[in-house]
Short mmCIF file of C-alpha atoms and ligand atoms in Angstrom, two decimals:
data_model
loop_
_atom_site.label_atom_id
_atom_site.label_comp_id
_atom_site.label_asym_id
_atom_site.label_seq_id
_atom_site.Cartn_x
_atom_site.Cartn_y
_atom_site.Cartn_z
CA MET A 1 3.25 -28.03 -12.35
CA LYS A 2 2.72 -31.42 -10.75
CA GLY A 3 -0.59 -33.18 -10.60
CA VAL A 4 -2.63 -36.30 -10.94
CA GLN A 5 -5.84 -37.38 -12.65
CA LEU A 6 -8.32 -38.89 -10.21
CA GLY A 7 -11.72 -40.52 -10.34
CA GLU A 8 -14.50 -39.20 -8.16
CA GLU A 9 -14.12 -41.87 -5.52
CA ALA A 10 -10.39 -41.36 -5.30
CA LEU A 11 -11.04 -37.63 -4.90
CA ASP A 12 -13.39 -38.26 -1.98
CA ASN A 13 -10.74 -40.51 -0.46
CA LEU A 14 -8.18 -37.77 -0.87
CA PHE A 15 -10.27 -35.47 1.31
CA LYS A 16 -10.68 -38.22 3.90
CA SER A 17 -6.94 -38.88 3.87
CA LEU A 18 -6.18 -35.21 4.51
CA LEU A 19 -7.98 -35.66 7.83
CA ALA A 20 -6.94 -39.25 8.53
CA GLU A 21 -3.25 -38.57 7.87
CA GLY A 22 -3.38 -35.50 10.05
CA ILE A 23 -2.41 -33.16 7.23
CA VAL A 24 -5.28 -30.99 8.42
CA ASP A 25 -7.25 -31.07 11.67
CA VAL A 26 -10.39 -29.60 10.22
CA LEU A 27 -11.65 -29.55 6.66
CA ILE A 28 -14.12 -26.97 5.39
CA ILE A 29 -15.91 -28.53 2.46
CA PRO A 30 -19.35 -28.47 0.82
CA GLN A 31 -21.38 -31.63 1.31
CA LYS A 32 -24.72 -32.91 0.25
CA ILE A 33 -27.11 -32.90 3.17
CA GLY A 34 -30.37 -34.52 2.12
CA GLU A 35 -31.52 -32.53 -0.90
CA ASN A 36 -29.35 -29.56 0.00
CA VAL A 37 -25.73 -28.71 -0.43
CA ALA A 38 -24.02 -26.73 2.29
CA TYR A 39 -20.58 -26.03 3.62
CA THR A 40 -19.51 -28.22 6.52
CA MET A 41 -16.57 -28.21 8.92
CA VAL A 42 -15.34 -31.72 9.53
CA SER A 43 -12.75 -33.11 11.94
CA ASP A 44 -13.73 -36.79 11.84
CA PRO A 45 -12.93 -38.43 8.47
CA GLU A 46 -15.80 -40.88 9.04
CA LYS A 47 -18.21 -37.96 9.02
CA LEU A 48 -17.06 -36.85 5.61
CA LYS A 49 -19.81 -38.73 3.82
CA SER A 50 -20.83 -36.86 0.73
CA PRO A 51 -18.50 -34.14 -0.54
CA ALA A 52 -20.21 -32.08 -3.20
CA ILE A 53 -17.41 -29.85 -4.37
CA PHE A 54 -18.65 -29.41 -7.94
CA THR A 55 -22.25 -28.52 -7.16
CA PRO A 56 -22.79 -25.13 -8.78
CA ILE A 57 -24.42 -23.42 -5.85
CA PHE A 58 -23.47 -20.31 -3.92
CA THR A 59 -24.68 -20.30 -0.33
CA VAL A 60 -22.21 -18.15 1.57
CA ASN A 61 -18.67 -17.11 0.80
CA ALA A 62 -17.14 -19.77 3.02
CA ALA A 63 -14.01 -17.70 3.65
CA ASN A 64 -16.18 -15.94 6.22
CA VAL A 65 -15.44 -18.82 8.59
CA LEU A 66 -11.73 -18.02 8.58
CA LYS A 67 -12.13 -14.60 10.18
CA HIS A 68 -10.46 -14.39 13.60
CA MET A 69 -9.19 -17.96 13.24
CA PRO A 70 -6.52 -18.98 15.79
CA ALA A 71 -3.38 -20.65 14.47
CA GLU A 72 -3.44 -23.72 16.73
CA LYS A 73 -5.22 -26.00 14.31
CA LYS A 74 -4.36 -26.72 10.76
CA ILE A 75 -7.35 -26.10 8.57
CA GLY A 76 -8.00 -27.32 5.06
CA VAL A 77 -10.48 -25.53 2.84
CA VAL A 78 -12.07 -26.73 -0.36
CA PHE A 79 -13.13 -23.44 -1.88
CA LYS A 80 -14.35 -21.83 -5.06
CA PRO A 81 -11.85 -19.36 -6.53
CA CYS A 82 -13.66 -16.32 -5.09
CA GLU A 83 -13.52 -17.93 -1.67
CA THR A 84 -9.80 -18.67 -1.87
CA LYS A 85 -9.28 -15.11 -3.07
CA ALA A 86 -11.11 -13.86 0.02
CA ALA A 87 -9.05 -16.19 2.21
CA ILE A 88 -5.87 -14.69 0.76
CA GLU A 89 -7.07 -11.18 1.51
CA LEU A 90 -7.89 -12.30 5.06
CA VAL A 91 -4.30 -13.49 5.48
CA LYS A 92 -3.12 -10.03 4.46
CA LEU A 93 -5.58 -8.60 6.96
CA GLU A 94 -3.95 -10.77 9.62
CA GLN A 95 -7.03 -12.83 10.33
CA PHE A 96 -5.06 -16.07 10.32
CA GLU A 97 -1.63 -17.41 9.41
CA LYS A 98 -1.24 -18.65 5.87
CA ASP A 99 0.76 -21.62 7.16
CA SER A 100 -2.18 -22.83 9.19
CA VAL A 101 -4.50 -23.15 6.21
CA LEU A 102 -4.21 -25.48 3.24
CA MET A 103 -6.14 -23.85 0.43
CA ILE A 104 -7.65 -26.11 -2.19
CA THR A 105 -9.28 -24.19 -5.02
CA VAL A 106 -11.89 -25.92 -7.14
CA GLY A 107 -12.31 -24.55 -10.65
CA CYS A 108 -15.82 -23.18 -10.92
CA PRO A 109 -18.17 -23.25 -13.91
CA GLY A 110 -20.30 -20.49 -12.38
CA THR A 111 -22.92 -20.92 -9.68
CA TYR A 112 -26.62 -20.46 -9.08
CA LYS A 113 -28.16 -18.44 -6.33
CA LEU A 114 -29.37 -20.70 -3.53
CA GLU A 115 -33.03 -20.03 -4.31
CA ASP A 116 -32.55 -20.76 -8.01
CA TYR A 117 -30.65 -23.92 -7.30
CA ASN A 118 -33.35 -25.18 -4.96
CA LYS A 119 -36.01 -24.52 -7.58
CA HIS A 120 -34.12 -26.32 -10.34
CA ALA A 121 -32.05 -28.79 -8.30
CA ASP A 122 -33.07 -31.77 -10.41
CA GLU A 123 -32.10 -30.19 -13.71
CA ILE A 124 -28.91 -28.64 -12.40
CA GLY A 125 -27.69 -31.68 -10.52
CA ASP A 126 -24.31 -31.84 -8.83
CA LYS A 127 -22.17 -30.81 -11.78
CA LEU A 128 -22.41 -28.14 -14.41
CA ASP A 129 -21.26 -28.12 -18.01
CA ASP A 130 -21.50 -25.33 -20.54
CA SER A 131 -24.28 -27.00 -22.51
CA LYS A 132 -26.39 -27.24 -19.38
CA ILE A 133 -25.91 -23.54 -18.64
CA GLU A 134 -27.57 -22.70 -21.96
CA GLN A 135 -30.41 -25.17 -21.47
CA LEU A 136 -31.16 -23.82 -18.02
CA LYS A 137 -31.00 -20.27 -19.27
CA ALA A 138 -33.74 -21.09 -21.74
CA ALA A 139 -35.75 -22.37 -18.80
CA GLY A 140 -35.30 -19.01 -17.09
CA CYS A 141 -32.61 -20.11 -14.66
CA GLU A 142 -29.43 -18.07 -14.93
CA ILE A 143 -26.12 -18.17 -13.14
CA ARG A 144 -25.40 -15.40 -10.65
CA PRO A 145 -24.43 -11.97 -12.03
CA ALA A 146 -21.12 -12.13 -10.16
CA CYS A 147 -20.33 -15.47 -11.82
CA LYS A 148 -21.19 -14.22 -15.29
CA ILE A 149 -18.53 -11.53 -15.09
CA CYS A 150 -15.95 -13.66 -13.28
CA GLU A 151 -12.65 -14.13 -15.10
CA ASP A 152 -11.12 -16.13 -12.28
CA LYS A 153 -13.07 -19.37 -12.56
CA LEU A 154 -9.85 -21.32 -12.92
CA LEU A 155 -7.53 -18.99 -11.06
CA GLU A 156 -4.30 -20.55 -9.92
CA THR A 157 -4.49 -19.37 -6.35
CA GLY A 158 -3.99 -21.18 -3.06
CA ASP A 159 -2.09 -24.46 -2.64
CA VAL A 160 -3.94 -27.03 -4.73
CA LEU A 161 -6.06 -26.59 -7.84
CA ILE A 162 -8.82 -29.00 -8.79
CA ASP A 163 -10.17 -28.79 -12.31
CA ARG A 164 -12.94 -30.83 -13.85
CA THR A 165 -13.10 -30.85 -17.65
CA ASP A 166 -15.27 -33.28 -19.64
CA GLY A 167 -15.63 -35.50 -16.62
CA ASN A 168 -11.87 -35.71 -16.02
CA ILE A 169 -10.66 -34.48 -12.68
CA LEU A 170 -7.20 -33.01 -12.33
CA VAL A 171 -5.65 -32.34 -8.93
CA ALA A 172 -2.56 -30.15 -9.17
CA ALA A 173 -0.17 -28.76 -6.61
CA ILE A 174 0.39 -25.04 -6.99
CA SER A 175 2.47 -24.36 -3.90
CA GLU A 176 5.04 -26.22 -1.87
CA MET A 177 2.50 -26.76 0.88
CA GLY A 178 0.10 -28.18 -1.65
CA GLU A 179 2.68 -30.54 -3.06
CA GLU A 180 3.68 -31.77 0.39
CA ALA A 181 0.08 -32.36 1.36
CA LEU A 182 -0.59 -34.43 -1.76
CA THR A 183 2.65 -36.39 -1.46
CA VAL A 184 1.85 -37.54 2.06
CA ILE A 185 -1.23 -39.30 0.72
CA GLY A 186 -0.11 -42.83 -0.14
CA GLU A 187 -2.17 -43.66 -3.21
CA ILE A 188 -1.35 -40.46 -5.03
CA GLU A 189 1.57 -40.18 -7.36
CA LEU A 190 2.27 -36.75 -8.73
CA THR A 191 3.72 -36.34 -12.17
CA ASP A 192 4.61 -33.32 -14.27
CA ILE A 193 1.55 -32.21 -16.16
CA ASP A 194 1.08 -30.30 -19.36
CA THR A 195 -0.64 -27.04 -18.44
CA SER A 196 -1.58 -25.97 -21.95
CA ALA A 197 -5.12 -27.34 -21.62
CA LEU A 198 -5.60 -25.34 -18.42
CA GLU A 199 -4.23 -22.26 -20.12
CA SER A 200 -6.60 -22.48 -23.04
CA LYS A 201 -9.53 -23.15 -20.72
CA ARG A 202 -8.57 -20.04 -18.82
CA SER A 203 -8.48 -17.95 -21.99
CA ALA A 204 -11.88 -19.31 -22.98
CA ILE A 205 -13.26 -18.29 -19.58
CA ILE A 206 -11.99 -14.75 -19.99
CA GLU A 207 -13.37 -14.62 -23.52
CA SER A 208 -16.83 -15.79 -22.55
CA ALA A 209 -17.02 -13.36 -19.64
CA LYS A 210 -16.40 -10.44 -22.02
CA PRO A 211 -19.94 -9.67 -23.18
CA PHE A 212 -21.21 -9.91 -19.61
CA ARG A 213 -18.49 -7.60 -18.42
CA GLU A 214 -19.57 -5.09 -21.03
CA GLU A 215 -23.15 -5.25 -19.75
CA TRP A 216 -21.89 -4.95 -16.21
CA LYS A 217 -19.82 -1.92 -17.12
CA THR A 218 -22.81 -0.19 -18.72
CA ALA A 219 -25.11 -0.98 -15.81
CA SER A 220 -22.50 0.17 -13.31
CA GLU A 221 -21.67 3.35 -15.15
CA GLU A 222 -25.31 4.27 -15.28
CA LEU A 223 -25.02 4.71 -11.55
CA ARG A 224 -22.37 7.38 -12.00
CA ASP A 225 -24.79 10.01 -10.87
CA LEU A 226 -25.83 11.00 -7.40
CA ASP A 227 -29.56 10.89 -8.09
CA LYS A 228 -29.40 7.40 -9.54
CA PHE A 229 -27.25 6.30 -6.66
CA LEU A 230 -29.75 7.61 -4.14
CA GLU A 231 -32.51 5.97 -6.15
CA VAL A 232 -30.75 2.58 -6.04
CA PHE A 233 -30.25 2.74 -2.30
CA LYS A 234 -33.64 4.22 -1.45
CA ASP A 235 -34.85 0.75 -0.46
CA CYS A 236 -31.86 -0.08 1.72
CA ILE A 237 -33.10 -0.91 5.20
CA VAL A 238 -29.58 -0.89 6.67
CA CYS A 239 -29.96 -4.48 7.81
CA LYS A 240 -26.20 -4.84 7.16
CA ASN A 241 -26.58 -8.30 5.71
CA CYS A 242 -24.28 -7.20 2.89
CA ARG A 243 -21.60 -6.44 5.44
CA ASP A 244 -22.13 -9.61 7.45
CA MET A 245 -21.95 -11.85 4.41
CA CYS A 246 -18.98 -10.05 2.90
CA PRO A 247 -15.91 -12.24 3.42
CA VAL A 248 -13.51 -9.32 3.58
CA CYS A 249 -15.50 -7.10 5.96
CA TYR A 250 -13.65 -8.35 8.99
CA CYS A 251 -13.70 -5.84 11.88
CA LYS A 252 -14.72 -7.38 15.18
CA THR A 253 -16.77 -4.34 16.08
CA CYS A 254 -17.94 -2.49 13.02
CA PHE A 255 -17.99 1.30 13.07
CA PHE A 256 -21.71 0.98 12.41
CA GLU A 257 -22.28 -0.86 15.68
CA GLN A 258 -20.66 1.97 17.63
CA PRO A 259 -22.39 5.16 18.81
CA LEU A 260 -20.96 7.36 16.03
CA GLY A 261 -22.04 4.99 13.31
CA LYS A 262 -25.29 3.91 14.92
CA PRO A 263 -26.82 6.92 16.59
CA GLU A 264 -29.69 6.11 18.92
CA GLY A 265 -31.93 7.98 21.33
CA VAL A 266 -30.69 11.46 22.18
CA ASP A 267 -27.95 11.26 19.55
CA LEU A 268 -30.53 10.54 16.90
CA LEU A 269 -32.73 13.40 18.06
CA ASN A 270 -29.76 15.72 17.94
CA ILE A 271 -29.07 14.77 14.35
CA VAL A 272 -32.69 15.36 13.39
CA GLY A 273 -32.49 18.72 15.11
CA LEU A 274 -29.38 19.57 13.16
CA ARG A 275 -30.59 18.46 9.73
CA GLY A 276 -34.28 19.28 10.06
CA SER A 277 -35.26 15.86 8.74
CA ILE A 278 -33.66 12.47 8.22
CA LYS A 279 -34.64 9.15 6.74
CA VAL A 280 -35.43 6.13 8.87
CA PRO A 281 -33.45 3.99 9.21
CA SER A 282 -30.86 6.72 9.01
CA ASP A 283 -27.43 6.79 7.50
CA SER A 284 -27.80 4.24 4.72
CA LEU A 285 -25.64 6.44 2.54
CA LEU A 286 -22.95 6.85 5.18
CA PHE A 287 -22.99 3.11 5.66
CA GLN A 288 -22.75 2.29 1.97
CA LEU A 289 -20.03 4.81 1.16
CA THR A 290 -17.98 3.75 4.16
CA ARG A 291 -18.29 0.09 3.28
CA MET A 292 -17.23 0.92 -0.25
CA TYR A 293 -14.11 2.56 1.10
CA HIS A 294 -13.37 -0.23 3.57
CA ASP A 295 -13.66 -2.97 0.96
CA CYS A 296 -12.44 -1.20 -2.14
CA PHE A 297 -9.08 -2.99 -2.21
CA THR A 298 -10.04 -6.38 -0.86
CA CYS A 299 -13.39 -7.01 -2.59
CA VAL A 300 -13.13 -10.32 -4.44
CA HIS A 301 -16.18 -9.76 -6.66
CA CYS A 302 -18.00 -12.75 -5.19
CA GLY A 303 -21.45 -11.15 -5.11
CA ALA A 304 -22.23 -12.52 -1.64
CA CYS A 305 -23.48 -9.05 -0.71
CA ALA A 306 -25.93 -9.03 -3.61
CA ASP A 307 -27.22 -12.51 -2.71
CA ALA A 308 -27.72 -11.47 0.89
CA CYS A 309 -29.62 -8.25 0.24
CA PRO A 310 -33.30 -8.79 1.12
CA LYS A 311 -34.25 -5.77 -0.98
CA GLU A 312 -32.56 -7.11 -4.10
CA ILE A 313 -30.38 -4.05 -4.53
CA PRO A 314 -28.02 -4.93 -7.43
CA LEU A 315 -24.90 -4.73 -5.30
CA THR A 316 -22.79 -6.61 -7.88
CA ASN A 317 -23.05 -3.47 -10.01
CA ILE A 318 -21.83 -1.40 -7.12
CA PHE A 319 -19.21 -2.90 -4.81
CA PRO A 320 -17.14 -4.96 -7.27
CA TRP A 321 -17.36 -2.18 -9.82
CA ILE A 322 -16.13 0.52 -7.52
CA SER A 323 -13.48 -1.78 -6.17
CA GLU A 324 -12.25 -2.43 -9.69
CA LYS A 325 -11.91 1.30 -10.34
CA VAL A 326 -9.91 1.82 -7.16
CA LYS A 327 -7.72 -1.21 -7.76
CA GLU A 328 -6.87 0.05 -11.25
CA LEU A 329 -5.52 3.22 -9.71
CA PHE A 330 -3.16 1.22 -7.49
CA GLU A 331 -2.47 -1.61 -9.95
CA TYR A 332 -3.68 -4.06 -7.35
CA LYS A 333 -5.60 -7.29 -7.70
CA SER A 334 -7.13 -9.01 -4.73
CA GLY A 335 -6.74 -12.67 -3.90
CA ARG A 336 -3.58 -13.54 -5.83
CA ASP A 337 -0.66 -13.76 -3.54
CA VAL A 338 -0.35 -13.47 0.24
CA GLU A 339 2.99 -11.73 -0.25
CA GLU A 340 1.43 -8.82 -2.11
CA THR A 341 1.06 -5.81 0.20
CA LEU A 342 -2.33 -4.21 0.70
CA PRO A 343 -2.23 -0.78 -0.99
CA LEU A 344 -3.04 1.11 2.20
CA LEU A 345 -0.16 -0.47 4.09
CA THR A 346 2.48 0.96 1.83
CA TYR A 347 3.22 4.01 -0.31
CA GLN A 348 5.69 5.46 -2.75
CA GLU A 349 7.10 8.91 -2.45
CA ASP A 350 6.49 9.77 -6.07
CA GLU A 351 2.98 8.79 -6.92
CA LEU A 352 -0.56 10.10 -7.11
CA GLN A 353 -1.57 13.73 -6.42
CA PRO A 354 -0.67 16.10 -4.88
CA ARG A 355 3.08 15.71 -5.31
CA GLU A 356 4.30 18.96 -3.75
CA MET B 1 -29.60 31.58 -5.67
CA ALA B 2 -26.14 30.69 -6.95
CA GLU B 3 -25.16 34.29 -6.30
CA ASP B 4 -26.03 34.14 -2.62
CA PHE B 5 -24.76 30.66 -2.13
CA GLU B 6 -22.24 30.64 0.67
CA PRO B 7 -20.71 27.17 0.86
CA LYS B 8 -19.74 25.49 4.09
CA ILE B 9 -16.32 23.95 3.84
CA VAL B 10 -14.84 21.64 6.43
CA VAL B 11 -11.05 21.79 6.66
CA PHE B 12 -9.08 19.03 8.34
CA ALA B 13 -5.71 20.58 9.07
CA CYS B 14 -2.56 18.93 10.34
CA ASN B 15 -1.38 20.44 13.62
CA TRP B 16 2.23 20.78 12.54
CA CYS B 17 1.82 22.46 9.22
CA THR B 18 -1.51 23.50 7.74
CA TYR B 19 -3.05 24.42 11.09
CA THR B 20 -0.03 26.50 11.99
CA GLY B 21 -0.15 27.97 8.50
CA ALA B 22 -3.76 28.95 9.16
CA ASP B 23 -2.63 30.57 12.39
CA LEU B 24 0.02 32.49 10.56
CA ALA B 25 -2.54 33.61 7.98
CA GLY B 26 -4.60 34.94 10.89
CA THR B 27 -1.81 36.69 12.77
CA SER B 28 -0.47 38.23 9.59
CA ARG B 29 -3.97 39.44 8.72
CA GLN B 30 -4.29 37.54 5.48
CA GLU B 31 -7.89 37.62 4.38
CA TYR B 32 -9.75 34.51 3.37
CA PRO B 33 -13.45 33.67 3.08
CA PRO B 34 -15.34 32.91 6.27
CA ASN B 35 -16.79 29.77 4.67
CA VAL B 36 -14.22 27.42 6.11
CA ARG B 37 -14.45 25.61 9.45
CA VAL B 38 -11.04 24.32 10.48
CA ILE B 39 -10.69 21.12 12.49
CA ARG B 40 -7.24 20.36 13.83
CA LEU B 41 -5.79 16.88 13.52
CA MET B 42 -2.37 15.77 14.66
CA CYS B 43 -1.44 14.66 11.14
CA SER B 44 -3.08 14.44 7.74
CA GLY B 45 -2.70 10.71 8.24
CA ARG B 46 -5.41 11.01 10.89
CA ALA B 47 -7.92 12.15 8.29
CA ASP B 48 -9.92 8.93 8.15
CA PRO B 49 -11.89 9.02 4.89
CA VAL B 50 -14.97 8.31 7.01
CA PHE B 51 -14.62 11.88 8.35
CA LEU B 52 -14.87 13.17 4.80
CA ILE B 53 -17.77 10.90 3.94
CA LYS B 54 -19.64 11.92 7.07
CA ALA B 55 -19.12 15.61 6.38
CA LEU B 56 -20.39 15.24 2.81
CA VAL B 57 -23.36 13.08 3.76
CA ASN B 58 -24.30 15.65 6.37
CA GLY B 59 -24.31 18.39 3.79
CA ALA B 60 -20.87 20.02 3.84
CA ASP B 61 -20.37 21.60 0.44
CA GLY B 62 -16.67 20.88 0.41
CA VAL B 63 -14.06 19.06 2.48
CA PHE B 64 -10.41 20.04 2.48
CA VAL B 65 -7.52 18.12 3.97
CA GLY B 66 -4.25 19.95 4.56
CA GLY B 67 -0.99 18.26 5.46
CA CYS B 68 2.76 18.73 5.49
CA HIS B 69 4.67 18.69 2.22
CA PRO B 70 6.10 15.30 1.21
CA GLY B 71 9.19 14.64 3.27
CA ASP B 72 8.09 17.07 6.00
CA CYS B 73 5.49 15.04 7.90
CA HIS B 74 6.17 15.18 11.64
CA TYR B 75 5.56 11.45 11.73
CA THR B 76 7.61 10.90 8.57
CA LYS B 77 5.00 9.18 6.43
CA GLY B 78 1.51 10.09 7.61
CA ASN B 79 0.97 12.31 4.60
CA TYR B 80 1.99 9.57 2.15
CA TYR B 81 -0.62 7.27 3.66
CA ALA B 82 -3.13 10.11 3.64
CA ARG B 83 -2.49 10.61 -0.06
CA ARG B 84 -3.28 6.96 -0.81
CA ARG B 85 -6.43 7.02 1.31
CA ILE B 86 -7.79 10.26 -0.08
CA ASN B 87 -7.05 9.19 -3.65
CA ALA B 88 -8.93 5.92 -3.10
CA LEU B 89 -11.83 7.81 -1.57
CA GLN B 90 -11.88 10.29 -4.43
CA LYS B 91 -12.04 7.43 -6.91
CA ILE B 92 -15.14 6.18 -5.10
CA LEU B 93 -16.73 9.60 -4.82
CA GLU B 94 -16.01 10.23 -8.49
CA GLN B 95 -18.59 7.55 -9.28
CA PHE B 96 -21.25 9.73 -7.71
CA GLY B 97 -20.06 13.15 -8.76
CA LEU B 98 -18.84 14.05 -5.29
CA ALA B 99 -15.07 13.85 -5.75
CA GLU B 100 -14.73 17.48 -6.82
CA ARG B 101 -16.02 18.52 -3.43
CA THR B 102 -12.94 17.10 -1.75
CA ARG B 103 -9.36 18.33 -1.92
CA LEU B 104 -6.02 17.33 -0.49
CA GLN B 105 -3.26 19.91 -0.45
CA TRP B 106 0.12 20.31 1.23
CA LEU B 107 0.56 23.59 3.13
CA SER B 108 3.43 24.21 5.51
CA ALA B 109 3.52 26.17 8.76
CA SER B 110 5.19 29.10 7.02
CA GLU B 111 2.71 29.24 4.17
CA GLY B 112 0.19 31.63 5.69
CA PRO B 113 -0.52 33.43 2.38
CA GLN B 114 -0.75 30.10 0.56
CA PHE B 115 -3.26 28.90 3.14
CA ALA B 116 -5.39 31.98 2.55
CA GLN B 117 -5.13 31.46 -1.20
CA ALA B 118 -6.06 27.78 -0.91
CA MET B 119 -9.15 28.66 1.09
CA THR B 120 -10.16 31.35 -1.38
CA LYS B 121 -9.68 28.99 -4.31
CA MET B 122 -11.59 26.16 -2.64
CA THR B 123 -14.48 28.49 -1.79
CA GLU B 124 -14.62 29.84 -5.35
CA ASP B 125 -14.52 26.37 -6.87
CA ILE B 126 -17.26 25.07 -4.59
CA LYS B 127 -19.37 28.13 -5.33
CA LYS B 128 -19.16 27.21 -8.99
CA LEU B 129 -20.24 23.67 -8.22
CA GLY B 130 -23.24 24.87 -6.25
CA PRO B 131 -24.63 23.44 -3.03
CA ASN B 132 -24.06 19.81 -2.08
CA PRO B 133 -27.23 18.03 -3.25
CA LEU B 134 -27.05 15.78 -0.21
CA LYS B 135 -27.97 18.75 1.97
CA GLU B 136 -31.52 18.58 0.72
CA ALA B 137 -31.66 14.83 0.22
CA LEU B 138 -33.14 12.61 2.88
CA VAL B 139 -30.22 10.46 3.99
S1 SF4 C 401 -18.26 -6.36 -1.29
FE1 SF4 C 401 -19.70 -7.95 -2.07
S2 SF4 C 401 -18.68 -8.76 -3.93
FE2 SF4 C 401 -17.09 -7.66 -2.76
S3 SF4 C 401 -16.13 -9.27 -1.48
FE3 SF4 C 401 -17.75 -8.30 -0.23
S4 SF4 C 401 -19.55 -9.63 -0.57
FE4 SF4 C 401 -18.07 -10.14 -2.21
S1 SF4 C 402 -28.18 -6.06 2.50
FE1 SF4 C 402 -29.29 -4.62 1.17
S2 SF4 C 402 -30.84 -3.67 2.51
FE2 SF4 C 402 -29.37 -4.67 3.87
S3 SF4 C 402 -27.89 -3.01 4.36
FE3 SF4 C 402 -27.05 -4.12 2.57
S4 SF4 C 402 -27.81 -2.95 0.78
FE4 SF4 C 402 -29.06 -2.32 2.56
S1 FES C 403 2.38 15.74 10.64
FE1 FES C 403 1.57 17.03 9.07
S2 FES C 403 0.94 15.54 7.62
FE2 FES C 403 1.81 14.25 9.13
#
């Protein structure tokens, strides 16, 4: 693997150069805007004023922006691992051409929910280290459930990997496209790097996620019962925020915006007539089960759905969990490699049941 | 209650095999329980899992999908795709105790008696499970 150690200023310049040298036409990158941090789309390098790529905040899964993206422009993205993973699934779902997007993945220490970050912005600051996570936890501010269970915080996915350890920033090329992009930038000289430090950091990440994954498993398995499931979703108001914020829910016109999935007027009265009584808003269960099926292979465990739910339904215990169960069956992992085929687009003659 | 329980079972049957098999069962006077309602599809690959979810959510006690045997699909591979889809769906439904209410089975056009047997078996199994709790739930 080839890479380079950079200071913070040099890193900011790198992003500017990507635009200035025409390596990308548009860069999607989080920036500090006043007291807030938000994703921005930038075409003018002069307007790239305050990149904030290490700020541990989760606003939206920025891969959402790549849905239905035309191939005319070259886009660069500076994403968290769960966002790059979603981008990779979107390539498989033919939402854009891989060649038209340069994916830069920034190793992630875990993130705070927007509301929590805003409340504790001063203490959290624009970078997060393990010691701070503990301190903040004592102050009642915890990282998002999806981040606690994430094993992919330093996943080698996309074209370029940025890692920050003890204040040192490493920028490494992980694909040909990534290497080319970095080589075009004058001041950068790539050299072969020793990856053992990255490897051991990765193992440490998986190790520290373990206890949280156990908790997650228990909480999720408790829902393995229809009554509990109905109980969990009893508050769902079918606002569909979970769908809209999900980076891999990509249909232009969702089934639940069409007459069959969104019965109104006479259709609704007919259903009441048929069933005798229904809940209002109706069909939360149909909606949830269908979304589970639609996203069960491509879910990237980002927890954007949970963040978006106004009723605080613990969706991280539901969607990622179910997705994990389904993926196990097909030995599939989302967000690794654009060349990997989506399980529903292929088959083997001798597999699963029934065989004959 | 369990004694009188007569389940409603929705059957999605492929036109080229299971549906024709059902026809054969009828014309050759094979008896099978009147609990099944057969819906004809052009291929088991048309059985969108949403059909199964909708049937269950609306209170069907069981949902059965019948397709051509592997290698026999009129469209070559519709049944292989169906198998992946239904298996994924069953994995999801398993989390909520609903998977046992669904079944995928291959039944050819000449398997009239097998069709009748499959319907009898499905009806018996669903009777043992009891009514779909979603029938009474407010959904
Ligand atoms: S279902 Fe939820 S956790 Fe999974 S990708 Fe969509 S938003 Fe992220
Ligand atoms: S965001 Fe929450 S309330 Fe809205 S549809 Fe999704 S689960 Fe239901
Ligand atoms: S035509 Fe019968 S399963 Fe495809």
